[in-house]
Short mmCIF file of the C-alpha atoms (twelve columns), coordinates in Angstrom:
data_MODEL
# 
_entry.id   MODEL 
# 
loop_
_atom_site.group_PDB 
_atom_site.id 
_atom_site.type_symbol 
_atom_site.label_atom_id 
_atom_site.label_alt_id 
_atom_site.label_comp_id 
_atom_site.label_asym_id 
_atom_site.label_seq_id 
_atom_site.Cartn_x 
_atom_site.Cartn_y 
_atom_site.Cartn_z 
_atom_site.pdbx_PDB_model_num 
ATOM 1   C CA . UNK A 1   23.881  0.119   1.369   1 
ATOM 2   C CA . UNK A 2   24.272  -2.469  -0.318  1 
ATOM 3   C CA . UNK A 3   20.307  -3.420  -1.450  1 
ATOM 4   C CA . UNK A 4   19.261  0.244   -1.858  1 
ATOM 5   C CA . UNK A 5   17.541  1.102   -4.605  1 
ATOM 6   C CA . UNK A 6   15.323  3.296   -6.266  1 
ATOM 7   C CA . UNK A 7   11.561  1.721   -4.998  1 
ATOM 8   C CA . UNK A 8   8.924   1.652   -8.314  1 
ATOM 9   C CA . UNK A 9   6.133   3.750   -6.554  1 
ATOM 10  C CA . UNK A 10  5.482   6.934   -9.151  1 
ATOM 11  C CA . UNK A 11  3.694   10.032  -7.478  1 
ATOM 12  C CA . UNK A 12  2.438   11.761  -10.634 1 
ATOM 13  C CA . UNK A 13  3.964   15.338  -10.548 1 
ATOM 14  C CA . UNK A 14  1.464   17.553  -12.292 1 
ATOM 15  C CA . UNK A 15  -2.068  17.271  -13.232 1 
ATOM 16  C CA . UNK A 16  -1.441  17.373  -16.553 1 
ATOM 17  C CA . UNK A 17  0.695   13.807  -16.983 1 
ATOM 18  C CA . UNK A 18  -2.104  12.438  -13.896 1 
ATOM 19  C CA . UNK A 19  -4.067  9.768   -15.308 1 
ATOM 20  C CA . UNK A 20  -8.057  10.539  -15.165 1 
ATOM 21  C CA . UNK A 21  -8.744  11.115  -11.936 1 
ATOM 22  C CA . UNK A 22  -12.042 10.336  -9.236  1 
ATOM 23  C CA . UNK A 23  -13.232 12.134  -6.980  1 
ATOM 24  C CA . UNK A 24  -13.782 10.048  -3.260  1 
ATOM 25  C CA . UNK A 25  -15.282 10.621  -0.180  1 
ATOM 26  C CA . UNK A 26  -14.175 12.402  2.824   1 
ATOM 27  C CA . UNK A 27  -12.966 9.650   5.241   1 
ATOM 28  C CA . UNK A 28  -11.621 7.924   1.494   1 
ATOM 29  C CA . UNK A 29  -9.950  10.897  0.987   1 
ATOM 30  C CA . UNK A 30  -8.266  10.434  4.125   1 
ATOM 31  C CA . UNK A 31  -6.827  7.255   4.361   1 
ATOM 32  C CA . UNK A 32  -4.825  7.793   0.726   1 
ATOM 33  C CA . UNK A 33  -3.237  10.546  2.379   1 
ATOM 34  C CA . UNK A 34  -2.432  8.352   4.318   1 
ATOM 35  C CA . UNK A 35  -0.865  6.065   1.471   1 
ATOM 36  C CA . UNK A 36  0.336   8.282   0.307   1 
ATOM 37  C CA . UNK A 37  2.825   10.036  2.650   1 
ATOM 38  C CA . UNK A 38  3.582   5.959   3.616   1 
ATOM 39  C CA . UNK A 39  4.845   5.549   -0.101  1 
ATOM 40  C CA . UNK A 40  6.933   9.089   -0.011  1 
ATOM 41  C CA . UNK A 41  8.267   7.203   3.596   1 
ATOM 42  C CA . UNK A 42  8.977   4.407   2.132   1 
ATOM 43  C CA . UNK A 43  10.041  5.943   -0.973  1 
ATOM 44  C CA . UNK A 44  13.099  8.351   1.255   1 
ATOM 45  C CA . UNK A 45  13.835  4.632   3.197   1 
ATOM 46  C CA . UNK A 46  15.968  1.890   1.173   1 
ATOM 47  C CA . UNK A 47  13.478  -0.972  -0.031  1 
ATOM 48  C CA . UNK A 48  12.849  -4.036  2.128   1 
ATOM 49  C CA . UNK A 49  12.137  -7.653  0.005   1 
ATOM 50  C CA . UNK A 50  9.388   -9.565  1.235   1 
ATOM 51  C CA . UNK A 51  10.200  -11.783 2.856   1 
ATOM 52  C CA . UNK A 52  12.307  -9.077  5.207   1 
ATOM 53  C CA . UNK A 53  8.974   -7.112  5.362   1 
ATOM 54  C CA . UNK A 54  6.839   -10.277 6.381   1 
ATOM 55  C CA . UNK A 55  9.897   -10.888 8.773   1 
ATOM 56  C CA . UNK A 56  9.073   -7.166  11.047  1 
ATOM 57  C CA . UNK A 57  4.754   -6.942  10.873  1 
ATOM 58  C CA . UNK A 58  4.767   -10.314 11.826  1 
ATOM 59  C CA . UNK A 59  7.256   -10.568 15.071  1 
ATOM 60  C CA . UNK A 60  5.026   -10.134 17.870  1 
ATOM 61  C CA . UNK A 61  4.509   -6.604  19.197  1 
ATOM 62  C CA . UNK A 62  4.782   -5.250  23.278  1 
ATOM 63  C CA . UNK A 63  2.395   -1.740  22.614  1 
ATOM 64  C CA . UNK A 64  0.223   -0.918  20.116  1 
ATOM 65  C CA . UNK A 65  -0.432  -1.784  17.029  1 
ATOM 66  C CA . UNK A 66  0.991   0.905   14.129  1 
ATOM 67  C CA . UNK A 67  -0.803  2.045   11.354  1 
ATOM 68  C CA . UNK A 68  1.735   4.092   9.460   1 
ATOM 69  C CA . UNK A 69  4.567   1.486   10.677  1 
ATOM 70  C CA . UNK A 70  2.636   -1.291  8.441   1 
ATOM 71  C CA . UNK A 71  1.570   1.202   6.122   1 
ATOM 72  C CA . UNK A 72  5.254   2.109   5.322   1 
ATOM 73  C CA . UNK A 73  6.143   -1.851  5.273   1 
ATOM 74  C CA . UNK A 74  3.529   -2.692  3.284   1 
ATOM 75  C CA . UNK A 75  4.320   0.480   0.599   1 
ATOM 76  C CA . UNK A 76  7.882   -0.612  0.741   1 
ATOM 77  C CA . UNK A 77  6.518   -3.996  0.373   1 
ATOM 78  C CA . UNK A 78  4.664   -3.537  -2.879  1 
ATOM 79  C CA . UNK A 79  7.198   -1.408  -4.978  1 
ATOM 80  C CA . UNK A 80  9.193   -4.248  -5.234  1 
ATOM 81  C CA . UNK A 81  6.085   -6.732  -5.705  1 
ATOM 82  C CA . UNK A 82  3.890   -5.064  -8.241  1 
ATOM 83  C CA . UNK A 83  4.075   -5.998  -11.450 1 
ATOM 84  C CA . UNK A 84  3.988   -2.317  -12.341 1 
ATOM 85  C CA . UNK A 85  4.410   1.156   -10.660 1 
ATOM 86  C CA . UNK A 86  2.122   2.269   -9.113  1 
ATOM 87  C CA . UNK A 87  0.570   5.916   -9.966  1 
ATOM 88  C CA . UNK A 88  0.334   7.745   -6.968  1 
ATOM 89  C CA . UNK A 89  -0.882  10.970  -6.877  1 
ATOM 90  C CA . UNK A 90  1.158   14.138  -4.699  1 
ATOM 91  C CA . UNK A 91  -0.113  14.796  -1.392  1 
ATOM 92  C CA . UNK A 92  -2.936  17.273  -1.546  1 
ATOM 93  C CA . UNK A 93  -3.929  16.690  -5.097  1 
ATOM 94  C CA . UNK A 94  -8.755  16.169  -5.017  1 
ATOM 95  C CA . UNK A 95  -8.520  13.168  -7.184  1 
ATOM 96  C CA . UNK A 96  -7.314  9.344   -6.523  1 
ATOM 97  C CA . UNK A 97  -5.539  7.702   -8.967  1 
ATOM 98  C CA . UNK A 98  -6.534  4.208   -9.437  1 
ATOM 99  C CA . UNK A 99  -4.085  2.678   -7.963  1 
ATOM 100 C CA . UNK A 100 -5.074  5.275   -4.642  1 
ATOM 101 C CA . UNK A 101 -8.678  3.068   -5.292  1 
ATOM 102 C CA . UNK A 102 -6.883  -0.368  -5.882  1 
ATOM 103 C CA . UNK A 103 -5.318  0.079   -2.446  1 
ATOM 104 C CA . UNK A 104 -8.304  2.062   -1.311  1 
ATOM 105 C CA . UNK A 105 -10.780 -0.857  -1.703  1 
ATOM 106 C CA . UNK A 106 -8.272  -4.043  -0.625  1 
ATOM 107 C CA . UNK A 107 -7.800  -3.203  3.093   1 
ATOM 108 C CA . UNK A 108 -11.929 -1.792  2.927   1 
ATOM 109 C CA . UNK A 109 -12.684 -5.632  1.787   1 
ATOM 110 C CA . UNK A 110 -9.789  -6.967  3.564   1 
ATOM 111 C CA . UNK A 111 -11.930 -4.744  7.096   1 
ATOM 112 C CA . UNK A 112 -14.941 -6.230  6.093   1 
ATOM 113 C CA . UNK A 113 -13.465 -10.063 6.303   1 
ATOM 114 C CA . UNK A 114 -13.608 -10.650 2.380   1 
ATOM 115 C CA . UNK A 115 -10.452 -12.512 1.646   1 
ATOM 116 C CA . UNK A 116 -11.788 -13.452 -2.233  1 
ATOM 117 C CA . UNK A 117 -11.905 -9.834  -3.324  1 
ATOM 118 C CA . UNK A 118 -9.072  -9.013  -1.630  1 
ATOM 119 C CA . UNK A 119 -6.781  -11.751 -3.387  1 
ATOM 120 C CA . UNK A 120 -8.048  -10.501 -6.434  1 
ATOM 121 C CA . UNK A 121 -7.165  -7.108  -6.073  1 
ATOM 122 C CA . UNK A 122 -3.903  -7.975  -4.752  1 
ATOM 123 C CA . UNK A 123 -3.669  -10.282 -8.469  1 
ATOM 124 C CA . UNK A 124 -4.354  -7.012  -10.325 1 
ATOM 125 C CA . UNK A 125 -0.898  -5.779  -9.495  1 
ATOM 126 C CA . UNK A 126 1.262   -8.860  -8.053  1 
ATOM 127 C CA . UNK A 127 2.448   -11.557 -9.219  1 
ATOM 128 C CA . UNK A 128 1.248   -14.791 -8.585  1 
ATOM 129 C CA . UNK A 129 4.894   -15.341 -6.137  1 
ATOM 130 C CA . UNK A 130 4.752   -12.278 -4.476  1 
ATOM 131 C CA . UNK A 131 1.037   -11.988 -3.910  1 
ATOM 132 C CA . UNK A 132 0.760   -14.182 -0.419  1 
ATOM 133 C CA . UNK A 133 3.041   -11.822 0.806   1 
ATOM 134 C CA . UNK A 134 1.267   -8.985  0.022   1 
ATOM 135 C CA . UNK A 135 -2.022  -9.889  1.357   1 
ATOM 136 C CA . UNK A 136 -0.321  -10.864 4.546   1 
ATOM 137 C CA . UNK A 137 0.959   -7.700  4.512   1 
ATOM 138 C CA . UNK A 138 -2.395  -5.544  3.474   1 
ATOM 139 C CA . UNK A 139 -4.234  -7.842  6.249   1 
ATOM 140 C CA . UNK A 140 -2.043  -6.603  8.583   1 
ATOM 141 C CA . UNK A 141 -2.502  -2.968  7.905   1 
ATOM 142 C CA . UNK A 142 -6.547  -3.479  7.873   1 
ATOM 143 C CA . UNK A 143 -5.792  -4.658  11.341  1 
ATOM 144 C CA . UNK A 144 -3.912  -2.181  12.640  1 
ATOM 145 C CA . UNK A 145 -5.869  -0.063  10.980  1 
ATOM 146 C CA . UNK A 146 -8.887  -1.330  12.006  1 
ATOM 147 C CA . UNK A 147 -7.265  -1.203  16.191  1 
ATOM 148 C CA . UNK A 148 -6.583  2.605   15.052  1 
ATOM 149 C CA . UNK A 149 -10.069 3.354   14.566  1 
# 
């Protein structure tokens, strides 16, 4: 695959290398575990450019919304759009990284309809050129998660 590249997601391999983490509520821990699983799946797949990811997620759907599909697309897009590598702890880690918390809050703000806060959170990690696409992908994931709940 000529466009395949390594993703810019950095799972933290050992607790000694981890940035200080935060204990989260059980419902947040479940979503963070899904984010980690989606990041792992995105690392195994070829990286997508933002335009292709938006086209894939924006296509009309015939069945139910699939949060797992949307989550993998978002994590793949973030791997190319993030201005610096995102730090994600390994599956099963008890603490959440700052980037995991940022993604968690982004999805919460989108589900609450708080676009201003969502734009602020995206701007913390994504360059100006790619913010709109990442916000679109994030909003679709938030909608999928809400529909699946």
